[in-house]
Amino acid sequence: MKNNAILLLSAPDQKGIVHAVTDFLLKNDGNVVDIDQHVDLDNQLFFMRVEWELSGFRIPHDKIGEYFQTLVGNKFQIQSTLYFTQKRPRLAIFVSKYSHCLHDILSRYQSGEWDVEIPFIISNHQKLSSIIENYNIPFHHIPVTKDTKAIQERKQLELLESNNIDFVVLARYMQILSDDFVSQFPNKVINIHHSSLPAFVGANPYKAAFDRGVKFMGATAHYVTADLDEGPIIAQDITPITHRDNISDMKRKGRDIEKIVLAKAIWSHINHNVIVHGNKTVVFE
Amino acid sequence: MKNNAILLLSAPDQKGIVHAVTDFLLKNDGNVVDIDQHVDLDNQLFFMRVEWELSGFRIPHDKIGEYFQTLVGNKFQIQSTLYFTQKRPRLAIFVSKYSHCLHDILSRYQSGEWDVEIPFIISNHQKLSSIIENYNIPFHHIPVTKDTKAIQERKQLELLESNNIDFVVLARYMQILSDDFVSQFPNKVINIHHSSLPAFVGANPYKAAFDRGVKFMGATAHYVTADLDEGPIIAQDITPITHRDNISDMKRKGRDIEKIVLAKAIWSHINHNVIVHGNKTVVFE
Amino acid sequence: MKNNAILLLSAPDQKGIVHAVTDFLLKNDGNVVDIDQHVDLDNQLFFMRVEWELSGFRIPHDKIGEYFQTLVGNKFQIQSTLYFTQKRPRLAIFVSKYSHCLHDILSRYQSGEWDVEIPFIISNHQKLSSIIENYNIPFHHIPVTKDTKAIQERKQLELLESNNIDFVVLARYMQILSDDFVSQFPNKVINIHHSSLPAFVGANPYKAAFDRGVKFMGATAHYVTADLDEGPIIAQDITPITHRDNISDMKRKGRDIEKIVLAKAIWSHINHNVIVHGNKTVVFE
Amino acid sequence: MKNNAILLLSAPDQKGIVHAVTDFLLKNDGNVVDIDQHVDLDNQLFFMRVEWELSGFRIPHDKIGEYFQTLVGNKFQIQSTLYFTQKRPRLAIFVSKYSHCLHDILSRYQSGEWDVEIPFIISNHQKLSSIIENYNIPFHHIPVTKDTKAIQERKQLELLESNNIDFVVLARYMQILSDDFVSQFPNKVINIHHSSLPAFVGANPYKAAFDRGVKFMGATAHYVTADLDEGPIIAQDITPITHRDNISDMKRKGRDIEKIVLAKAIWSHINHNVIVHGNKTVVFE
């Protein structure tokens, strides 16, 4: 298992940031294994992801953040987050009745494709409990109605906190989280929703897309913000549709693209490849 | 050059239509070279495209429509349109200042990829006139302002009529046609517009898409209806975008997808592969 | 559950086939719900898939094949196969050590997306047995070595026969089936293999593709023939690759495309949408 | 017009390269506008592209290469190439009889999408001369036979030299260049060829792909090496194919993908985004 540190940072663009960051690492014997950056010239913003080996690095783990901010960050007004590859991200999954994304996530988890821990899964229904049990993951049935939503969200938040959850995946969880909930996990709740070109909203988007005769079904994985389905996009993909596809075909094809796009977004998140700025993302590869 | 007839038809779905149509052709010695149909089970609609050789067919060209409607169409409430492959579709192009779609259309025309005639090209600007001259196609400069729109559209319509134009392509023509104009060419005016996933509207859609951090740029070719950009979709495609693409990159990549999608739609139209029903299309291949 | 018959047929192209087939159905009160055909003009071949409701159809189920061949098929040299939607296809899965395709298949099976029965799963390894047990599907561990191959294949064939298996899916089964095995299940064994653009063969195709710097990884699902990996293609898809993807990334992305393409091929097969002719397929949608 | 310098470099991977390069620029008041790098961990190779403003940079243009190599390059065994954005790349196009790539290139050139100069176009046929004349670009008709190949290539090379050509694009030039020719323009001759998944070679690849029933047509743009069609890949893309596409359709769809992929490769080349190492490329975006 790798023993690396990863620093994600954003700052107003200015001369010398890359040099200052690499200088900080070089002077302290940090061996850089990956570095990537991006400049948004239109908005004069600088983004960077740098990963280096901790073995031989002179600054103790628990001091790296402080030293970096003091020696480099403050000078360039850098906002940074530090991760360690030996800290496996702890993921809580929320589901309702659809199983395709859940199955896909759990099969990747079981095969070792993803280096995460899944302490528990929450659902507002019992329907998928037997699938979850087969994977030996604790299951919490927390039904939600309009009246019980506030109290049930408190239960959910307690579970997240007591289990030190790092991020949440809404794997076709058909409930809207309250602003209060979302604000406690900024850029840490990932949602997947289907969409098409052009986009349709409303009660029955598949029917609307069918009636319009769209040639694509799409899926968008994004961080949840107070503005439903409008948070920063992490991953998107599409699948072609023809007039021969009825609504049932569109849903079936939609499921495939949903699960693949959600997995792609989770991969980017757990590898600390995503920097959010405003309502958009930089997704390093 | 092929000497075939093509019949496009739509009808309420019912037993025996395919049999009746093929019976009509077989009894009159029509050799079918291509047949395709589609049933929209949700709406109980039947669509069909059949192409057969005129050589040896017993019914004279100018009587086929009448005979078919009398012998088959009326019984099944069929709406049909008849085309002959020896009649080359006559296309009028409308452009403004962007040249990418125009170049692409003219290069296909010149190389013989498309079996069409282009009697003239209209633009509200002079900018592209020299390109057009190089192809030896008559050019009409018809500038349009809010005040002159009605009178200029009348000029355009006169040109369309006196040249027996079959269909119009708006190759990035930045003007909105009046409802009156559109109603005279139902499902005969093809437009191309860019779009993304999700879709953005308004004055600066590229900026909006950039600020949202979309991962795709798309293009949609559709028949123009009174409801701007909302007519029946003929073809769509997308091209991936990352955070590294600035607005200028998005426009450049958008141009490529626009010209290819527009060409695909024109190909479907001139081969009589498209049936419009309500606000959607059946596009046979 | 639908109670329909499906007829797949191929024949030398000639006048009157569609009419004769639809006449046969109409005369016997068969209500056609779907019809599709294709003419390969280059090779003068005709292909057709027609589906009709058995309710009210005059010919008894067990006589349809005989009547059709006598009344229609012989006249046009038609080769046909008849299926009934109430007969759920019986699928045997062969796996080795990779779980991604297996998980994907079983999750679709469990959710009811596919109308199939899976009487058992065979593996030459024990590794995936616990996954299979969770789905309550009988598991047969049949290890294969060079020396035991012939005898083990006989065991496999006995299982297929005694369980009335209709088709086999090699879900990343890392063994080559003998010609004898394959010849007993013509166009009934589906394999998935990765590929790229251009294609690489040999012991380490991922390494070869990486060293060439390909921009795509692909997957091909095909019927197994005596000529390894060269059988009729049912489905293909690709996923983009950049220089940033190392071999491990290519394998991870390859797995996603493999499982989706294999599922697409199985969907086409179980819906009787595929006609094989020579070494290629017609795949109706 | 931008007045920037671009440095492309590759080196054995080692600690401190990024720092050394950015130090060199910072110390000499170079304002970095874009920086990207890639580490091939498997082969321990480091690649970098850095672009900075020349305005205010302390080292004179004609000394930058020497200073960089002395102060930074030698220490890290860096191989580097230096470009200036004010030096418009000079492109010679070679064509035969197919016009789609030529039209596409010239329309981008004329619209100003590409910042290149095209001093002349060479063809072994007269067929496309009138297209070229419309763009006011000198045209050289240099027919090639087996017997005259050596002497005609010498003519071509003289034209390239006397016109200070930076790179050559074979826009469906149906001749194979000699090893001698290629060796004089290493990684400076871009070719486009069609391909499919799996790949087909030989006299009639479209026919072979059709007979195999491939589901994709692809195109590959690559630098020409002595090993025909096997040079480093710059760009690739694919377009879906179904059984409904005959060979003529495959060619038509192939042309679209060829011209778009070739344009993408040229864009990467003229923006100095491509580093070749061994037989593969790093293509920065």
Short mmCIF file of N, CA, C and O in Angstrom, two decimals, chain A residues 36-38 40 42-43 195-199 207 210-216 218-220 222 229-238 242-247 279-285, chain B residues 36-38 40 42-43 195-199 207 210-216 218-220 222 229-238 242-247 279-285:
data_model
loop_
_atom_site.label_atom_id
_atom_site.label_comp_id
_atom_site.label_asym_id
_atom_site.label_seq_id
_atom_site.Cartn_x
_atom_site.Cartn_y
_atom_site.Cartn_z
N ASP A 36 0.01 17.74 -11.07
CA ASP A 36 -0.84 18.22 -12.15
C ASP A 36 -1.39 19.57 -11.73
O ASP A 36 -1.62 19.80 -10.54
N GLN A 37 -1.54 20.46 -12.69
CA GLN A 37 -2.14 21.74 -12.32
C GLN A 37 -2.96 22.26 -13.48
O GLN A 37 -2.89 21.76 -14.60
N HIS A 38 -3.74 23.26 -13.20
CA HIS A 38 -4.61 23.85 -14.22
C HIS A 38 -4.78 25.32 -13.92
O HIS A 38 -4.97 25.71 -12.76
N ASP A 40 -7.16 28.46 -14.86
CA ASP A 40 -8.36 29.01 -15.51
C ASP A 40 -8.04 30.46 -15.84
O ASP A 40 -8.14 31.34 -14.99
N ASP A 42 -9.47 32.59 -17.77
CA ASP A 42 -10.59 33.54 -17.80
C ASP A 42 -10.86 34.12 -16.42
O ASP A 42 -11.20 35.28 -16.28
N ASN A 43 -10.72 33.28 -15.41
CA ASN A 43 -11.01 33.74 -14.05
C ASN A 43 -9.74 33.91 -13.21
O ASN A 43 -9.83 34.14 -12.01
N SER A 195 -30.11 12.31 -17.38
CA SER A 195 -30.39 13.55 -18.08
C SER A 195 -30.29 13.23 -19.56
O SER A 195 -29.85 12.17 -19.96
N SER A 196 -30.71 14.16 -20.35
CA SER A 196 -30.66 13.94 -21.78
C SER A 196 -30.28 15.23 -22.46
O SER A 196 -30.01 16.23 -21.81
N LEU A 197 -30.22 15.19 -23.76
CA LEU A 197 -29.74 16.31 -24.57
C LEU A 197 -30.85 16.66 -25.55
O LEU A 197 -31.00 15.98 -26.55
N PRO A 198 -31.67 17.63 -25.35
CA PRO A 198 -31.70 18.60 -24.26
C PRO A 198 -32.21 17.96 -22.97
O PRO A 198 -32.74 16.85 -22.99
N ALA A 199 -32.05 18.69 -21.90
CA ALA A 199 -32.42 18.17 -20.59
C ALA A 199 -33.93 18.29 -20.36
O ALA A 199 -34.57 19.21 -20.85
N LYS A 207 -40.57 10.05 -20.10
CA LYS A 207 -41.69 10.26 -21.02
C LYS A 207 -41.47 11.52 -21.85
O LYS A 207 -41.70 11.52 -23.07
N PHE A 210 -38.80 10.88 -24.39
CA PHE A 210 -39.33 9.99 -25.43
C PHE A 210 -40.21 10.78 -26.40
O PHE A 210 -40.09 10.64 -27.62
N ASP A 211 -41.08 11.62 -25.84
CA ASP A 211 -42.00 12.39 -26.69
C ASP A 211 -41.26 13.39 -27.57
O ASP A 211 -41.75 13.77 -28.63
N ARG A 212 -40.11 13.82 -27.11
CA ARG A 212 -39.32 14.76 -27.91
C ARG A 212 -38.46 14.03 -28.93
O ARG A 212 -37.93 14.63 -29.86
N GLY A 213 -38.30 12.71 -28.74
CA GLY A 213 -37.49 11.96 -29.68
C GLY A 213 -36.00 12.23 -29.55
O GLY A 213 -35.30 12.34 -30.56
N VAL A 214 -35.49 12.33 -28.33
CA VAL A 214 -34.06 12.59 -28.14
C VAL A 214 -33.24 11.42 -28.67
O VAL A 214 -33.73 10.29 -28.74
N LYS A 215 -32.02 11.71 -29.03
CA LYS A 215 -31.13 10.69 -29.59
C LYS A 215 -30.09 10.23 -28.57
O LYS A 215 -29.19 9.44 -28.91
N PHE A 216 -30.15 10.74 -27.34
CA PHE A 216 -29.21 10.38 -26.29
C PHE A 216 -29.89 10.33 -24.92
O PHE A 216 -30.77 11.13 -24.64
N GLY A 218 -28.40 10.51 -20.96
CA GLY A 218 -27.16 10.80 -20.27
C GLY A 218 -27.28 10.59 -18.78
O GLY A 218 -28.37 10.33 -18.26
N ALA A 219 -26.16 10.66 -18.11
CA ALA A 219 -26.14 10.60 -16.66
C ALA A 219 -25.10 11.58 -16.16
O ALA A 219 -24.05 11.76 -16.78
N THR A 220 -25.40 12.22 -15.04
CA THR A 220 -24.53 13.22 -14.46
C THR A 220 -24.29 12.89 -12.99
O THR A 220 -25.25 12.75 -12.23
N HIS A 222 -22.67 14.39 -9.56
CA HIS A 222 -22.31 15.74 -9.08
C HIS A 222 -22.33 15.78 -7.57
O HIS A 222 -22.94 14.93 -6.92
N ASP A 229 -29.78 18.98 -7.96
CA ASP A 229 -29.29 18.56 -9.28
C ASP A 229 -28.45 19.61 -9.97
O ASP A 229 -28.15 19.48 -11.17
N GLU A 230 -28.07 20.67 -9.25
CA GLU A 230 -27.33 21.74 -9.89
C GLU A 230 -25.93 21.92 -9.32
O GLU A 230 -25.29 22.93 -9.55
N GLY A 231 -25.48 20.95 -8.54
CA GLY A 231 -24.16 21.07 -7.93
C GLY A 231 -23.04 20.80 -8.92
O GLY A 231 -23.30 20.43 -10.08
N PRO A 232 -21.80 20.99 -8.49
CA PRO A 232 -20.64 20.83 -9.37
C PRO A 232 -20.58 19.42 -9.99
O PRO A 232 -20.64 18.42 -9.27
N ILE A 233 -20.45 19.37 -11.29
CA ILE A 233 -20.45 18.11 -12.04
C ILE A 233 -19.09 17.42 -11.92
O ILE A 233 -18.06 18.03 -12.20
N ILE A 234 -19.09 16.15 -11.55
CA ILE A 234 -17.84 15.39 -11.46
C ILE A 234 -17.63 14.54 -12.72
O ILE A 234 -16.53 14.44 -13.23
N ALA A 235 -18.69 13.91 -13.19
CA ALA A 235 -18.57 13.04 -14.37
C ALA A 235 -19.90 13.01 -15.11
O ALA A 235 -20.96 13.15 -14.50
N GLN A 236 -19.81 12.81 -16.41
CA GLN A 236 -20.99 12.71 -17.26
C GLN A 236 -20.69 11.74 -18.39
O GLN A 236 -19.56 11.63 -18.83
N ASP A 237 -21.71 11.08 -18.85
CA ASP A 237 -21.57 10.31 -20.07
C ASP A 237 -22.95 10.14 -20.70
O ASP A 237 -23.97 10.43 -20.09
N ILE A 238 -22.95 9.68 -21.94
CA ILE A 238 -24.21 9.52 -22.66
C ILE A 238 -24.24 8.17 -23.35
O ILE A 238 -23.21 7.53 -23.54
N THR A 242 -32.45 5.58 -30.17
CA THR A 242 -33.11 5.80 -31.46
C THR A 242 -34.62 5.74 -31.26
O THR A 242 -35.11 5.48 -30.15
N HIS A 243 -35.34 5.95 -32.37
CA HIS A 243 -36.80 5.87 -32.28
C HIS A 243 -37.25 4.47 -31.91
O HIS A 243 -38.39 4.27 -31.49
N ARG A 244 -36.38 3.46 -32.05
CA ARG A 244 -36.76 2.09 -31.71
C ARG A 244 -36.78 1.85 -30.20
O ARG A 244 -37.27 0.82 -29.75
N ASP A 245 -36.19 2.76 -29.43
CA ASP A 245 -36.18 2.59 -27.98
C ASP A 245 -37.45 3.14 -27.37
O ASP A 245 -37.73 4.34 -27.50
N ASN A 246 -38.19 2.29 -26.70
CA ASN A 246 -39.34 2.80 -25.96
C ASN A 246 -38.89 3.24 -24.57
O ASN A 246 -37.70 3.20 -24.24
N ILE A 247 -39.84 3.70 -23.77
CA ILE A 247 -39.45 4.26 -22.47
C ILE A 247 -38.74 3.21 -21.62
O ILE A 247 -37.77 3.51 -20.93
N ASN A 279 -19.15 26.70 -8.60
CA ASN A 279 -20.06 25.60 -8.91
C ASN A 279 -19.49 24.66 -9.96
O ASN A 279 -20.23 23.99 -10.66
N LYS A 280 -18.17 24.63 -10.09
CA LYS A 280 -17.60 23.71 -11.07
C LYS A 280 -16.40 22.97 -10.51
O LYS A 280 -15.87 23.33 -9.46
N THR A 281 -16.00 21.96 -11.21
CA THR A 281 -14.91 21.12 -10.72
C THR A 281 -13.71 21.17 -11.66
O THR A 281 -13.86 21.40 -12.85
N VAL A 282 -12.55 20.93 -11.08
CA VAL A 282 -11.38 20.52 -11.84
C VAL A 282 -11.19 19.05 -11.49
O VAL A 282 -11.08 18.70 -10.32
N VAL A 283 -11.21 18.19 -12.51
CA VAL A 283 -11.07 16.76 -12.26
C VAL A 283 -9.78 16.28 -12.92
O VAL A 283 -9.73 16.07 -14.13
N PHE A 284 -8.74 16.14 -12.11
CA PHE A 284 -7.48 15.62 -12.65
C PHE A 284 -7.63 14.13 -12.90
O PHE A 284 -8.45 13.45 -12.29
N GLU A 285 -6.79 13.60 -13.81
CA GLU A 285 -6.96 12.18 -14.17
C GLU A 285 -5.82 11.33 -13.62
O GLU A 285 -4.68 11.71 -13.75
N ASP B 36 -38.47 -0.79 -44.40
CA ASP B 36 -38.22 -0.66 -42.98
C ASP B 36 -39.49 -0.13 -42.35
O ASP B 36 -40.23 0.63 -42.97
N GLN B 37 -39.78 -0.58 -41.13
CA GLN B 37 -40.95 0.00 -40.47
C GLN B 37 -40.71 0.05 -38.98
O GLN B 37 -39.76 -0.50 -38.45
N HIS B 38 -41.57 0.77 -38.31
CA HIS B 38 -41.44 0.94 -36.86
C HIS B 38 -42.83 1.07 -36.27
O HIS B 38 -43.68 1.77 -36.81
N ASP B 40 -44.67 2.31 -32.87
CA ASP B 40 -44.63 2.95 -31.56
C ASP B 40 -45.78 2.34 -30.76
O ASP B 40 -46.93 2.76 -30.88
N ASP B 42 -46.47 2.40 -27.63
CA ASP B 42 -47.09 3.24 -26.59
C ASP B 42 -48.22 4.09 -27.17
O ASP B 42 -49.22 4.31 -26.52
N ASN B 43 -47.98 4.57 -28.39
CA ASN B 43 -48.98 5.44 -29.01
C ASN B 43 -49.74 4.76 -30.14
O ASN B 43 -50.51 5.42 -30.83
N SER B 195 -25.69 22.53 -28.05
CA SER B 195 -26.37 22.27 -26.79
C SER B 195 -25.41 21.50 -25.92
O SER B 195 -24.38 21.04 -26.38
N SER B 196 -25.75 21.35 -24.68
CA SER B 196 -24.88 20.62 -23.79
C SER B 196 -25.73 19.80 -22.84
O SER B 196 -26.94 19.76 -22.95
N LEU B 197 -25.07 19.13 -21.98
CA LEU B 197 -25.73 18.19 -21.08
C LEU B 197 -25.39 18.60 -19.67
O LEU B 197 -24.32 18.26 -19.19
N PRO B 198 -26.17 19.27 -18.89
CA PRO B 198 -27.51 19.77 -19.21
C PRO B 198 -27.48 20.94 -20.18
O PRO B 198 -26.43 21.49 -20.45
N ALA B 199 -28.65 21.29 -20.67
CA ALA B 199 -28.77 22.32 -21.68
C ALA B 199 -28.71 23.71 -21.06
O ALA B 199 -29.16 23.92 -19.93
N LYS B 207 -20.64 30.40 -22.21
CA LYS B 207 -20.19 30.90 -20.91
C LYS B 207 -20.91 30.16 -19.78
O LYS B 207 -20.29 29.74 -18.79
N PHE B 210 -19.60 26.66 -19.55
CA PHE B 210 -18.24 26.71 -18.98
C PHE B 210 -18.31 26.90 -17.46
O PHE B 210 -17.64 26.21 -16.70
N ASP B 211 -19.15 27.83 -17.03
CA ASP B 211 -19.25 28.11 -15.60
C ASP B 211 -19.82 26.93 -14.83
O ASP B 211 -19.56 26.77 -13.64
N ARG B 212 -20.62 26.11 -15.50
CA ARG B 212 -21.17 24.94 -14.84
C ARG B 212 -20.18 23.77 -14.87
O ARG B 212 -20.33 22.79 -14.16
N GLY B 213 -19.19 23.87 -15.74
CA GLY B 213 -18.21 22.79 -15.83
C GLY B 213 -18.77 21.54 -16.49
O GLY B 213 -18.49 20.43 -16.05
N VAL B 214 -19.53 21.71 -17.57
CA VAL B 214 -20.08 20.54 -18.26
C VAL B 214 -18.97 19.70 -18.85
O VAL B 214 -17.87 20.19 -19.13
N LYS B 215 -19.24 18.43 -19.05
CA LYS B 215 -18.25 17.50 -19.58
C LYS B 215 -18.52 17.16 -21.05
O LYS B 215 -17.86 16.31 -21.63
N PHE B 216 -19.54 17.79 -21.63
CA PHE B 216 -19.88 17.54 -23.03
C PHE B 216 -20.38 18.81 -23.71
O PHE B 216 -21.07 19.61 -23.10
N GLY B 218 -22.70 19.48 -27.19
CA GLY B 218 -23.49 18.72 -28.13
C GLY B 218 -24.01 19.60 -29.25
O GLY B 218 -23.85 20.81 -29.23
N ALA B 219 -24.59 18.95 -30.24
CA ALA B 219 -25.24 19.67 -31.33
C ALA B 219 -26.50 18.92 -31.69
O ALA B 219 -26.53 17.69 -31.66
N THR B 220 -27.53 19.68 -32.03
CA THR B 220 -28.82 19.11 -32.38
C THR B 220 -29.28 19.68 -33.71
O THR B 220 -29.36 20.89 -33.87
N HIS B 222 -32.49 19.82 -36.24
CA HIS B 222 -33.94 19.61 -36.09
C HIS B 222 -34.70 20.38 -37.15
O HIS B 222 -34.17 21.33 -37.74
N ASP B 229 -36.02 26.26 -31.69
CA ASP B 229 -35.10 25.22 -31.19
C ASP B 229 -35.81 24.03 -30.57
O ASP B 229 -35.19 23.20 -29.92
N GLU B 230 -37.13 23.94 -30.74
CA GLU B 230 -37.87 22.87 -30.09
C GLU B 230 -38.54 21.94 -31.10
O GLU B 230 -39.39 21.14 -30.73
N GLY B 231 -38.15 22.05 -32.34
CA GLY B 231 -38.77 21.20 -33.37
C GLY B 231 -38.25 19.77 -33.32
O GLY B 231 -37.33 19.46 -32.55
N PRO B 232 -38.82 18.90 -34.15
CA PRO B 232 -38.45 17.48 -34.14
C PRO B 232 -36.97 17.27 -34.43
O PRO B 232 -36.44 17.78 -35.41
N ILE B 233 -36.31 16.50 -33.57
CA ILE B 233 -34.87 16.27 -33.66
C ILE B 233 -34.57 15.23 -34.74
O ILE B 233 -35.15 14.15 -34.74
N ILE B 234 -33.65 15.55 -35.64
CA ILE B 234 -33.25 14.60 -36.68
C ILE B 234 -31.96 13.89 -36.30
O ILE B 234 -31.81 12.70 -36.50
N ALA B 235 -31.01 14.64 -35.76
CA ALA B 235 -29.72 14.04 -35.41
C ALA B 235 -29.10 14.81 -34.25
O ALA B 235 -29.35 16.01 -34.08
N GLN B 236 -28.33 14.11 -33.45
CA GLN B 236 -27.63 14.72 -32.32
C GLN B 236 -26.30 14.00 -32.14
O GLN B 236 -26.19 12.82 -32.41
N ASP B 237 -25.34 14.72 -31.64
CA ASP B 237 -24.11 14.07 -31.21
C ASP B 237 -23.42 14.95 -30.18
O ASP B 237 -23.79 16.12 -29.99
N ILE B 238 -22.44 14.41 -29.51
CA ILE B 238 -21.73 15.15 -28.47
C ILE B 238 -20.23 14.97 -28.63
O ILE B 238 -19.78 14.05 -29.31
N THR B 242 -13.34 18.89 -21.04
CA THR B 242 -12.80 18.81 -19.68
C THR B 242 -12.59 20.21 -19.13
O THR B 242 -12.82 21.20 -19.83
N HIS B 243 -12.10 20.27 -17.89
CA HIS B 243 -11.83 21.58 -17.29
C HIS B 243 -10.72 22.31 -18.06
O HIS B 243 -10.56 23.51 -17.91
N ARG B 244 -9.93 21.58 -18.86
CA ARG B 244 -8.85 22.23 -19.61
C ARG B 244 -9.37 23.02 -20.81
O ARG B 244 -8.64 23.79 -21.41
N ASP B 245 -10.62 22.79 -21.20
CA ASP B 245 -11.18 23.52 -22.34
C ASP B 245 -11.74 24.86 -21.89
O ASP B 245 -12.66 24.91 -21.05
N ASN B 246 -11.20 25.92 -22.44
CA ASN B 246 -11.80 27.23 -22.16
C ASN B 246 -12.94 27.49 -23.16
O ASN B 246 -13.26 26.63 -23.98
N ILE B 247 -13.55 28.64 -23.06
CA ILE B 247 -14.71 28.91 -23.91
C ILE B 247 -14.35 28.83 -25.39
O ILE B 247 -15.11 28.31 -26.21
N ASN B 279 -44.16 15.95 -32.50
CA ASN B 279 -42.90 16.69 -32.38
C ASN B 279 -41.68 15.78 -32.36
O ASN B 279 -40.64 16.13 -31.84
N LYS B 280 -41.83 14.56 -32.91
CA LYS B 280 -40.66 13.71 -32.94
C LYS B 280 -40.49 13.03 -34.30
O LYS B 280 -41.40 13.06 -35.13
N THR B 281 -39.34 12.44 -34.49
CA THR B 281 -39.04 11.84 -35.78
C THR B 281 -38.84 10.34 -35.65
O THR B 281 -38.44 9.83 -34.61
N VAL B 282 -39.11 9.66 -36.74
CA VAL B 282 -38.59 8.31 -36.95
C VAL B 282 -37.52 8.48 -38.03
O VAL B 282 -37.81 9.01 -39.11
N VAL B 283 -36.30 8.09 -37.72
CA VAL B 283 -35.20 8.25 -38.69
C VAL B 283 -34.69 6.86 -39.07
O VAL B 283 -33.94 6.23 -38.33
N PHE B 284 -35.13 6.38 -40.22
CA PHE B 284 -34.64 5.09 -40.70
C PHE B 284 -33.20 5.25 -41.18
O PHE B 284 -32.77 6.34 -41.56
N GLU B 285 -32.46 4.14 -41.19
CA GLU B 285 -31.02 4.24 -41.55
C GLU B 285 -30.76 3.59 -42.92
O GLU B 285 -31.23 2.52 -43.18
#
